[in-house]
Amino acid sequence: MTHVLLIEDDPAVRRGVTLGLRRRGHETEAVGTGEDGLESLAACPPDIVLLDLMLPGMSGLEVCRRIRETSQVPIVILSARSDDVDVVVGLEAGADDYIVKPAGDEVIEARIRAVMRRLAPSQPTTEAGNECTTYADLEIDRSALRVRKHGTDLTLAPSELKLLLFLSAWPDRTFSRQQLLEQVWEQSYYGDARLVDACVMRLRAKTEDDPRHPRYIQTVRGFGYRFGPL
């Protein structure tokens, strides 16, 4: 049973989403403010967080950033805001996925399942897929699902970890954004390339000494990304 923490200020949406999730077997806790959400997360860590952006008091973006400071728990933003800027800002704050309201129970359930599957990323069988590999100051331990930089563990969200594991398993091979959406986010039909770009930006901020001049995840202009340490 998946423990879901829903942070949503609209009582009607909160009730509807909660009922839908419980019908599908999820243990669901629902709160109406970001402050209450952070307290609930600390008291009883959930398996996944559904987070509205437009909250009273502390905004959803601030809640997302605070969670990401200490936790790798998957975060899915559930918001009525659909503008490109809102989606990108939400993803850059550390969310693993973004759902535009109103959304049916089936869509929410599908996204939750896809995000949860990233917690145990499957790895391709290649010569490059050794259990522990070091690239300059970056150490990737596939068996422990752990990444270190200068010997210090990095806190990576599930999508960040799976993207890094996937790209590094195929060094110097270029993947399009659509290919990465299918492999990492499992979104072949409703995928959004902004998920990939935002995740790459967050990864670079955590793994690079200078994100403006990346050593690990290289951009192949007009196509996608590849893992090729310089």
mmCIF file of C-alpha atoms in Angstrom:
data_model
loop_
_atom_site.group_PDB
_atom_site.id
_atom_site.type_symbol
_atom_site.label_atom_id
_atom_site.label_comp_id
_atom_site.label_asym_id
_atom_site.label_seq_id
_atom_site.Cartn_x
_atom_site.Cartn_y
_atom_site.Cartn_z
ATOM 1 C CA MET A 1 0.000 0.000 0.000
ATOM 2 C CA THR A 2 1.385 3.391 -1.010
ATOM 3 C CA HIS A 3 1.258 6.155 1.608
ATOM 4 C CA VAL A 4 0.345 9.407 -0.172
ATOM 5 C CA LEU A 5 0.563 12.867 1.385
ATOM 6 C CA LEU A 6 -1.778 15.290 -0.414
ATOM 7 C CA ILE A 7 -1.152 19.015 0.201
ATOM 8 C CA GLU A 8 -4.131 20.846 -1.298
ATOM 9 C CA ASP A 9 -6.040 23.863 0.022
ATOM 10 C CA ASP A 10 -9.291 23.409 -1.950
ATOM 11 C CA PRO A 11 -11.598 21.218 0.190
ATOM 12 C CA ALA A 12 -13.509 19.869 -2.819
ATOM 13 C CA VAL A 13 -10.342 18.866 -4.698
ATOM 14 C CA ARG A 14 -8.825 17.474 -1.512
ATOM 15 C CA ARG A 15 -11.890 15.326 -0.886
ATOM 16 C CA GLY A 16 -12.181 14.135 -4.494
ATOM 17 C CA VAL A 17 -8.512 13.183 -4.887
ATOM 18 C CA THR A 18 -8.464 11.492 -1.488
ATOM 19 C CA LEU A 19 -11.524 9.366 -2.292
ATOM 20 C CA GLY A 20 -10.080 8.400 -5.673
ATOM 21 C CA LEU A 21 -6.744 7.359 -4.188
ATOM 22 C CA ARG A 22 -8.328 5.384 -1.368
ATOM 23 C CA ARG A 23 -10.555 3.520 -3.837
ATOM 24 C CA ARG A 24 -7.344 2.408 -5.532
ATOM 25 C CA GLY A 25 -5.852 1.140 -2.317
ATOM 26 C CA HIS A 26 -3.597 4.056 -1.345
ATOM 27 C CA GLU A 27 -3.308 5.166 2.244
ATOM 28 C CA THR A 28 -3.878 8.912 1.940
ATOM 29 C CA GLU A 29 -3.322 11.791 4.330
ATOM 30 C CA ALA A 30 -4.633 15.181 3.193
ATOM 31 C CA VAL A 31 -3.756 18.606 4.603
ATOM 32 C CA GLY A 32 -4.648 22.135 3.527
ATOM 33 C CA THR A 33 -1.435 24.146 4.023
ATOM 34 C CA GLY A 34 2.251 23.834 3.264
ATOM 35 C CA GLU A 35 3.118 24.224 6.913
ATOM 36 C CA ASP A 36 0.861 21.305 7.869
ATOM 37 C CA GLY A 37 2.322 19.292 5.014
ATOM 38 C CA LEU A 38 5.882 19.723 6.241
ATOM 39 C CA GLU A 39 4.820 18.746 9.774
ATOM 40 C CA SER A 40 3.077 15.618 8.484
ATOM 41 C CA LEU A 41 6.075 14.674 6.365
ATOM 42 C CA ALA A 42 8.398 14.958 9.353
ATOM 43 C CA ALA A 43 6.086 13.016 11.682
ATOM 44 C CA CYS A 44 5.247 10.197 9.271
ATOM 45 C CA PRO A 45 7.232 10.239 6.008
ATOM 46 C CA PRO A 46 5.014 9.292 3.052
ATOM 47 C CA ASP A 47 5.965 7.283 -0.017
ATOM 48 C CA ILE A 48 4.993 10.155 -2.325
ATOM 49 C CA VAL A 49 3.758 13.753 -2.069
ATOM 50 C CA LEU A 50 1.025 15.324 -4.230
ATOM 51 C CA LEU A 51 1.514 19.078 -3.965
ATOM 52 C CA ASP A 52 -0.612 22.034 -5.050
ATOM 53 C CA LEU A 53 1.251 25.225 -5.954
ATOM 54 C CA MET A 54 -1.333 27.796 -4.899
ATOM 55 C CA LEU A 55 -1.414 27.356 -1.143
ATOM 56 C CA PRO A 56 -2.221 29.887 1.567
ATOM 57 C CA GLY A 57 0.785 31.047 3.562
ATOM 58 C CA MET A 58 3.813 29.074 2.393
ATOM 59 C CA SER A 59 3.631 28.509 -1.359
ATOM 60 C CA GLY A 60 3.830 25.098 -2.949
ATOM 61 C CA LEU A 61 7.145 26.012 -4.568
ATOM 62 C CA GLU A 62 8.660 26.821 -1.177
ATOM 63 C CA VAL A 63 7.296 23.569 0.236
ATOM 64 C CA CYS A 64 8.886 21.679 -2.661
ATOM 65 C CA ARG A 65 12.254 23.370 -2.111
ATOM 66 C CA ARG A 66 12.196 22.670 1.635
ATOM 67 C CA ILE A 67 11.377 19.011 1.104
ATOM 68 C CA ARG A 68 14.222 18.694 -1.386
ATOM 69 C CA GLU A 69 16.723 20.133 1.106
ATOM 70 C CA THR A 70 16.523 16.961 3.199
ATOM 71 C CA SER A 71 14.434 14.329 1.436
ATOM 72 C CA GLN A 72 14.368 12.232 -1.724
ATOM 73 C CA VAL A 73 10.648 11.513 -1.423
ATOM 74 C CA PRO A 74 8.953 11.677 -4.851
ATOM 75 C CA ILE A 75 6.979 14.886 -5.424
ATOM 76 C CA VAL A 76 4.239 15.295 -8.024
ATOM 77 C CA ILE A 77 2.836 18.793 -8.458
ATOM 78 C CA LEU A 78 -0.942 18.873 -8.900
ATOM 79 C CA SER A 79 -1.848 22.385 -10.030
ATOM 80 C CA ALA A 80 -4.323 24.381 -12.130
ATOM 81 C CA ARG A 81 -1.409 26.442 -13.436
ATOM 82 C CA SER A 82 -0.562 25.235 -16.930
ATOM 83 C CA ASP A 83 1.618 28.034 -18.329
ATOM 84 C CA ASP A 84 5.077 27.003 -19.456
ATOM 85 C CA VAL A 85 6.723 29.218 -16.858
ATOM 86 C CA ASP A 86 4.756 27.656 -13.996
ATOM 87 C CA VAL A 87 5.512 24.113 -15.146
ATOM 88 C CA VAL A 88 9.229 24.792 -15.583
ATOM 89 C CA VAL A 89 9.550 26.601 -12.251
ATOM 90 C CA GLY A 90 7.786 23.749 -10.477
ATOM 91 C CA LEU A 91 10.048 21.139 -12.038
ATOM 92 C CA GLU A 92 13.156 23.178 -11.348
ATOM 93 C CA ALA A 93 12.147 23.417 -7.680
ATOM 94 C CA GLY A 94 12.594 19.651 -7.450
ATOM 95 C CA ALA A 95 9.330 18.014 -8.500
ATOM 96 C CA ASP A 96 9.450 14.658 -10.275
ATOM 97 C CA ASP A 97 6.321 15.241 -12.338
ATOM 98 C CA TYR A 98 3.617 17.849 -13.001
ATOM 99 C CA ILE A 99 -0.110 17.204 -13.423
ATOM 100 C CA VAL A 100 -2.466 19.968 -14.569
ATOM 101 C CA LYS A 101 -5.833 20.109 -12.797
ATOM 102 C CA PRO A 102 -8.506 19.046 -13.294
ATOM 103 C CA ALA A 103 -7.147 15.527 -13.704
ATOM 104 C CA GLY A 104 -9.007 12.230 -13.541
ATOM 105 C CA ASP A 105 -8.261 9.488 -11.038
ATOM 106 C CA GLU A 106 -6.772 7.344 -13.813
ATOM 107 C CA VAL A 107 -4.211 9.995 -14.769
ATOM 108 C CA ILE A 108 -3.167 10.623 -11.166
ATOM 109 C CA GLU A 109 -2.881 6.892 -10.523
ATOM 110 C CA ALA A 110 -0.786 6.345 -13.664
ATOM 111 C CA ARG A 111 1.626 9.139 -12.763
ATOM 112 C CA ILE A 112 1.994 7.882 -9.191
ATOM 113 C CA ARG A 113 2.805 4.373 -10.415
ATOM 114 C CA ALA A 114 5.342 5.686 -12.942
ATOM 115 C CA VAL A 115 7.101 7.833 -10.347
ATOM 116 C CA MET A 116 7.171 5.039 -7.773
ATOM 117 C CA ARG A 117 8.769 2.662 -10.276
ATOM 118 C CA ARG A 118 11.728 5.045 -10.480
ATOM 119 C CA LEU A 119 12.601 4.275 -6.869
ATOM 120 C CA ALA A 120 14.168 1.002 -8.044
ATOM 121 C CA PRO A 121 15.563 1.868 -11.481
ATOM 122 C CA SER A 122 16.214 -1.049 -13.778
ATOM 123 C CA GLN A 123 19.582 -0.964 -15.477
ATOM 124 C CA PRO A 124 20.536 -2.059 -18.970
ATOM 125 C CA THR A 125 23.037 -4.893 -19.187
ATOM 126 C CA THR A 126 26.178 -3.394 -20.709
ATOM 127 C CA GLU A 127 29.880 -3.489 -20.086
ATOM 128 C CA ALA A 128 29.561 0.092 -18.886
ATOM 129 C CA GLY A 129 26.984 -0.925 -16.271
ATOM 130 C CA ASN A 130 29.466 -1.914 -13.556
ATOM 131 C CA GLU A 131 28.109 -1.735 -10.035
ATOM 132 C CA CYS A 132 30.423 1.080 -8.957
ATOM 133 C CA THR A 133 32.097 3.443 -11.399
ATOM 134 C CA THR A 134 34.121 6.597 -10.811
ATOM 135 C CA TYR A 135 34.228 9.485 -13.254
ATOM 136 C CA ALA A 136 36.702 12.134 -12.083
ATOM 137 C CA ASP A 137 35.168 13.346 -8.770
ATOM 138 C CA LEU A 138 31.808 11.579 -9.303
ATOM 139 C CA GLU A 139 31.210 8.040 -7.988
ATOM 140 C CA ILE A 140 28.127 6.113 -9.112
ATOM 141 C CA ASP A 141 27.217 2.999 -7.106
ATOM 142 C CA ARG A 142 24.472 1.169 -8.988
ATOM 143 C CA SER A 143 23.900 -1.634 -6.492
ATOM 144 C CA ALA A 144 23.373 0.812 -3.613
ATOM 145 C CA LEU A 145 21.632 3.420 -5.814
ATOM 146 C CA ARG A 146 24.024 6.011 -4.418
ATOM 147 C CA VAL A 147 25.970 8.857 -5.990
ATOM 148 C CA ARG A 148 28.917 10.613 -4.342
ATOM 149 C CA LYS A 149 30.814 13.762 -5.259
ATOM 150 C CA HIS A 150 34.212 14.325 -3.625
ATOM 151 C CA GLY A 151 33.284 11.428 -1.321
ATOM 152 C CA THR A 152 30.048 13.055 -0.100
ATOM 153 C CA ASP A 153 26.658 11.467 -0.773
ATOM 154 C CA LEU A 154 24.373 13.502 -3.043
ATOM 155 C CA THR A 155 20.656 13.784 -2.306
ATOM 156 C CA LEU A 156 18.971 13.032 -5.630
ATOM 157 C CA ALA A 157 15.271 12.865 -6.391
ATOM 158 C CA PRO A 158 14.097 9.590 -7.989
ATOM 159 C CA SER A 159 13.919 11.085 -11.487
ATOM 160 C CA GLU A 160 17.385 12.636 -11.098
ATOM 161 C CA LEU A 161 18.886 9.350 -9.958
ATOM 162 C CA LYS A 162 17.281 7.280 -12.688
ATOM 163 C CA LEU A 163 18.278 9.764 -15.409
ATOM 164 C CA LEU A 164 21.898 9.771 -14.228
ATOM 165 C CA LEU A 165 21.995 5.967 -13.951
ATOM 166 C CA PHE A 166 20.506 5.549 -17.404
ATOM 167 C CA LEU A 167 22.756 8.025 -19.218
ATOM 168 C CA SER A 168 25.927 6.862 -17.459
ATOM 169 C CA ALA A 169 25.179 3.247 -18.410
ATOM 170 C CA TRP A 170 25.534 4.269 -22.064
ATOM 171 C CA PRO A 171 28.514 6.660 -22.115
ATOM 172 C CA ASP A 172 28.957 8.751 -25.272
ATOM 173 C CA ARG A 173 25.611 7.600 -26.665
ATOM 174 C CA THR A 174 23.187 10.429 -27.411
ATOM 175 C CA PHE A 175 19.504 10.126 -26.474
ATOM 176 C CA SER A 176 16.717 12.399 -27.617
ATOM 177 C CA ARG A 177 14.412 13.989 -25.069
ATOM 178 C CA GLN A 178 11.589 11.728 -26.248
ATOM 179 C CA GLN A 179 13.741 8.627 -25.717
ATOM 180 C CA LEU A 180 14.610 9.787 -22.214
ATOM 181 C CA LEU A 181 10.938 10.468 -21.443
ATOM 182 C CA GLU A 182 10.098 6.906 -22.425
ATOM 183 C CA GLN A 183 13.011 5.309 -20.564
ATOM 184 C CA VAL A 184 13.073 7.407 -17.381
ATOM 185 C CA TRP A 185 9.586 8.906 -17.024
ATOM 186 C CA GLU A 186 7.727 6.138 -18.883
ATOM 187 C CA GLN A 187 5.728 8.776 -20.736
ATOM 188 C CA SER A 188 5.569 7.876 -24.409
ATOM 189 C CA TYR A 189 2.262 9.567 -25.187
ATOM 190 C CA TYR A 190 1.725 12.473 -22.805
ATOM 191 C CA GLY A 191 5.379 13.190 -22.088
ATOM 192 C CA ASP A 192 6.690 16.726 -21.773
ATOM 193 C CA ALA A 193 10.273 17.498 -22.782
ATOM 194 C CA ARG A 194 10.416 20.123 -20.035
ATOM 195 C CA LEU A 195 10.655 17.263 -17.534
ATOM 196 C CA VAL A 196 13.951 16.232 -19.083
ATOM 197 C CA ASP A 197 15.434 19.716 -19.346
ATOM 198 C CA ALA A 198 14.515 20.640 -15.773
ATOM 199 C CA CYS A 199 15.906 17.365 -14.431
ATOM 200 C CA VAL A 200 19.195 17.865 -16.305
ATOM 201 C CA MET A 201 19.477 21.376 -14.879
ATOM 202 C CA ARG A 202 18.986 20.078 -11.326
ATOM 203 C CA LEU A 203 21.473 17.270 -11.851
ATOM 204 C CA ARG A 204 24.097 19.668 -13.129
ATOM 205 C CA ALA A 205 23.593 21.923 -10.114
ATOM 206 C CA LYS A 206 24.342 18.958 -7.837
ATOM 207 C CA THR A 207 27.071 17.130 -9.761
ATOM 208 C CA GLU A 208 29.029 19.903 -11.475
ATOM 209 C CA ASP A 209 31.546 22.355 -10.033
ATOM 210 C CA ASP A 210 30.386 24.836 -12.689
ATOM 211 C CA PRO A 211 26.928 23.955 -14.123
ATOM 212 C CA ARG A 212 27.483 26.455 -16.939
ATOM 213 C CA HIS A 213 30.324 24.253 -18.215
ATOM 214 C CA PRO A 214 29.124 20.679 -17.542
ATOM 215 C CA ARG A 215 31.612 17.817 -17.454
ATOM 216 C CA TYR A 216 29.179 14.927 -17.221
ATOM 217 C CA ILE A 217 25.799 15.421 -18.903
ATOM 218 C CA GLN A 218 26.507 17.020 -22.256
ATOM 219 C CA THR A 219 23.920 18.785 -24.421
ATOM 220 C CA VAL A 220 23.819 17.698 -28.050
ATOM 221 C CA ARG A 221 22.284 20.795 -29.570
ATOM 222 C CA GLY A 222 19.050 20.200 -31.435
ATOM 223 C CA PHE A 223 18.763 16.577 -30.332
ATOM 224 C CA GLY A 224 19.187 15.691 -26.658
ATOM 225 C CA TYR A 225 21.778 14.632 -24.099
ATOM 226 C CA ARG A 226 24.636 12.210 -23.571
ATOM 227 C CA PHE A 227 26.890 11.213 -20.677
ATOM 228 C CA GLY A 228 30.486 11.916 -21.587
ATOM 229 C CA PRO A 229 32.865 13.011 -18.790
ATOM 230 C CA LEU A 230 35.462 15.495 -20.001
#
